[in-house]
């Protein structure tokens, strides 16, 4: 059986799936990344995932696609990764040398949102933006049906400046969308208010979640009209809407897909507000015909996007 | 002789040029747009420019390219133009019917910055942003060597939101880059300060310029260290830098070309400051290898871009 592998190389785990030519997931393997044990261990963990998927000897592997955090260039070299010890590392050369099949690599969020586009309802859309709102904020740009990465690092929508002298961001800049609309940004705001003694059901939920607040807990708090939860979500809506208006003025896309953990938990509640705020900033008439969708692949977006990426790569040859 | 026509249809004048296949301008014709006399007059003026360029009967016309203000779709239909009475007007059908050659139309700023890219030093750059800073702020997106317009209205960089509750903008939105960095925005700020009685050499220059301040007057005031001129230019640098940082995080382009009247007068003074502010907002490492150029076609950018657009359009067939 002809098959492809899609890999999602994350900071804590590596998820792999074997896909048949119709895009059905045939088998899955998950391993810890063990990023703290160094590069060689990470490579060995990646190999274990691939080997695990290839146990059935009747598989004819056509290619491997993957997503990794960080700045990826030339579809195979990780220039820098925030939480995996890749530094100007040619993962493509290594995998192709070992497995003798074509390999393509992209930034994890680019690849995941590419997967969401391939699974979207509006498949005929050719110019598409994916806005990912999870622990961080990122995205993907699809131009004329192809993932656009520029010199490798495109679609860092979390680092659009939305407030000129605004909050400091983990990237070193100031006023980034991510500082307000990501789960990390939202969490910082919540922790700050709770430390001040503000009452919120979130304090209760965090007893089970730990200091990292789950998106599902945020959703529960939002649904019971917790004022703190409402306040931080309203602020995220405001800044996401403002950024979405800017994105529409820049790209005039056919479709915007909203994904990531925050969107998958709270997207139904947030989308109308985001669109209304975007309308306020979009050029007259420009939003007509621009469609919005919420993502739905959840944790499978990365592996599915990686599969689509290698499949498309081979078909375009 | 085989030739192309490039047209720059502006709110006040229509400039046309005949180009030979090497891109040399052979002949030029300029007419008033007469936009206030209605659509039929505007069309007649466009025809007069084309007819004037075609007087030499030995010309074999291959095609006509044009730029027009407003929202252009399908390379030929003006959905809306702010200062010419085009409303969902199929200029392509009209021109092709009359002159029996292919016609392509783009937004004037998109087309002008496309021309600047074609005339840039870094011709090998494939993913390019043009940032136009003139009376308004606009731009162009070139992806993989082709002008990208999305659903028609892409690259409205003047309407990136750079300050969430900032100045109101002519587009109806709030906090747009154009409100701070365009010549109109700069002029508003200067007029406000002068009305308050602030001393500035600009008051003197405006006696010859009229209420519209020339970019060259701004440059003169900047050069004599006029505090008001320095202040408004510094503010423009700040917001242009912030927007440029955002643009790099989004597109990770090979090249950014800065054009328009403000840039052509003050670009040498402003570029270093814009790049420094962009560095503050760009993701770590992302600016490495991103090149900057100042435009140099000036008023010829529109006709030259229109020529390149029709030439490329015919070659890609």
CSV table of C-alpha atoms in Angstrom, one decimal, chain A residues 71 127 141-144 146 148-157 159-165 168 171-176 238-239 242 245-254 277 280-286 288-290, chain B residues 71 127 141-144 146 148-157 159-165 168 171-176 238-239 242 245-254 277 280-286 288-290:
chain,number,residue,atom,x,y,z
A,71,UNK,CA,12.1,29.4,11.7
A,127,UNK,CA,-6.1,32.9,-1.1
A,141,UNK,CA,-0.7,32.3,4.4
A,142,UNK,CA,-2.0,30.4,1.4
A,143,UNK,CA,-1.5,32.2,-1.9
A,144,UNK,CA,-3.0,30.8,-5.1
A,146,UNK,CA,0.2,27.1,-2.0
A,148,UNK,CA,3.6,30.9,1.4
A,149,UNK,CA,6.5,31.2,3.8
A,150,UNK,CA,8.6,34.0,2.2
A,151,UNK,CA,12.2,33.6,3.4
A,152,UNK,CA,10.9,31.0,5.8
A,153,UNK,CA,9.3,32.9,8.7
A,154,UNK,CA,6.2,34.4,7.2
A,155,UNK,CA,2.7,34.5,8.8
A,156,UNK,CA,3.9,35.5,12.3
A,157,UNK,CA,0.5,37.1,12.9
A,159,UNK,CA,3.7,39.6,16.2
A,160,UNK,CA,1.7,42.2,14.4
A,161,UNK,CA,2.0,45.4,16.5
A,162,UNK,CA,-1.5,46.2,17.6
A,163,UNK,CA,-0.6,48.8,20.3
A,164,UNK,CA,2.4,51.0,19.7
A,165,UNK,CA,3.6,51.3,23.3
A,168,UNK,CA,6.0,43.6,26.3
A,171,UNK,CA,9.6,37.9,21.4
A,172,UNK,CA,11.2,41.0,22.8
A,173,UNK,CA,9.0,43.5,21.0
A,174,UNK,CA,6.1,45.6,22.4
A,175,UNK,CA,2.4,45.7,21.6
A,176,UNK,CA,2.3,42.4,19.8
A,238,UNK,CA,-11.0,43.5,20.4
A,239,UNK,CA,-7.4,42.9,19.4
A,242,UNK,CA,-8.4,44.9,14.9
A,245,UNK,CA,-9.2,44.1,9.8
A,246,UNK,CA,-5.6,44.9,9.1
A,247,UNK,CA,-5.0,41.5,7.6
A,248,UNK,CA,-8.0,41.9,5.3
A,249,UNK,CA,-6.7,45.3,4.1
A,250,UNK,CA,-3.4,43.7,3.4
A,251,UNK,CA,-4.4,40.4,1.8
A,252,UNK,CA,-8.0,40.7,0.7
A,253,UNK,CA,-8.3,37.0,1.1
A,254,UNK,CA,-11.1,34.6,0.0
A,277,UNK,CA,-14.3,44.8,15.1
A,280,UNK,CA,-14.6,48.8,11.8
A,281,UNK,CA,-11.1,48.7,10.4
A,282,UNK,CA,-11.6,47.2,7.0
A,283,UNK,CA,-11.6,49.4,3.9
A,284,UNK,CA,-15.1,50.3,2.6
A,285,UNK,CA,-16.5,47.4,0.6
A,286,UNK,CA,-13.4,45.1,1.1
A,288,UNK,CA,-17.8,41.7,1.0
A,289,UNK,CA,-17.1,38.1,0.0
A,290,UNK,CA,-14.4,37.4,2.6
B,71,UNK,CA,-10.7,48.8,-5.9
B,127,UNK,CA,8.9,38.1,-2.7
B,141,UNK,CA,2.7,42.7,-2.7
B,142,UNK,CA,4.8,40.7,-5.2
B,143,UNK,CA,4.7,37.0,-4.5
B,144,UNK,CA,6.9,34.7,-6.5
B,146,UNK,CA,3.8,38.2,-9.6
B,148,UNK,CA,-0.7,39.7,-5.7
B,149,UNK,CA,-4.0,41.5,-5.4
B,150,UNK,CA,-6.2,38.9,-3.6
B,151,UNK,CA,-9.8,39.6,-4.3
B,152,UNK,CA,-8.6,42.9,-5.8
B,153,UNK,CA,-7.9,45.2,-3.0
B,154,UNK,CA,-4.8,43.8,-1.3
B,155,UNK,CA,-1.8,45.8,-0.1
B,156,UNK,CA,-3.7,48.6,1.5
B,157,UNK,CA,-0.8,49.1,3.9
B,159,UNK,CA,-4.9,51.0,6.6
B,160,UNK,CA,-2.9,48.8,8.9
B,161,UNK,CA,-4.1,49.7,12.4
B,162,UNK,CA,-1.0,51.0,14.2
B,163,UNK,CA,-2.7,52.6,17.1
B,164,UNK,CA,-5.8,50.9,18.5
B,165,UNK,CA,-7.7,54.0,19.6
B,168,UNK,CA,-9.5,58.9,12.7
B,171,UNK,CA,-11.3,55.6,5.3
B,172,UNK,CA,-13.6,55.7,8.3
B,173,UNK,CA,-11.4,53.6,10.5
B,174,UNK,CA,-9.2,54.6,13.4
B,175,UNK,CA,-5.5,54.4,14.1
B,176,UNK,CA,-4.5,53.7,10.4
B,238,UNK,CA,8.1,55.8,14.2
B,239,UNK,CA,4.8,54.5,12.7
B,242,UNK,CA,6.4,49.8,13.5
B,245,UNK,CA,8.3,45.4,11.5
B,246,UNK,CA,4.8,44.0,11.3
B,247,UNK,CA,5.0,43.5,7.6
B,248,UNK,CA,8.3,41.6,7.9
B,249,UNK,CA,6.8,39.3,10.5
B,250,UNK,CA,3.9,38.7,8.2
B,251,UNK,CA,5.6,38.4,4.8
B,252,UNK,CA,9.3,37.7,5.5
B,253,UNK,CA,10.1,39.2,2.1
B,254,UNK,CA,13.4,39.4,0.2
B,277,UNK,CA,12.1,50.9,14.6
B,280,UNK,CA,12.5,46.6,17.5
B,281,UNK,CA,9.4,44.8,16.3
B,282,UNK,CA,10.7,42.1,14.0
B,283,UNK,CA,11.0,38.6,15.3
B,284,UNK,CA,14.5,37.5,16.4
B,285,UNK,CA,16.7,36.8,13.3
B,286,UNK,CA,13.9,37.5,10.8
B,288,UNK,CA,18.6,39.1,8.4
B,289,UNK,CA,18.7,39.1,4.6
B,290,UNK,CA,15.7,41.4,4.2
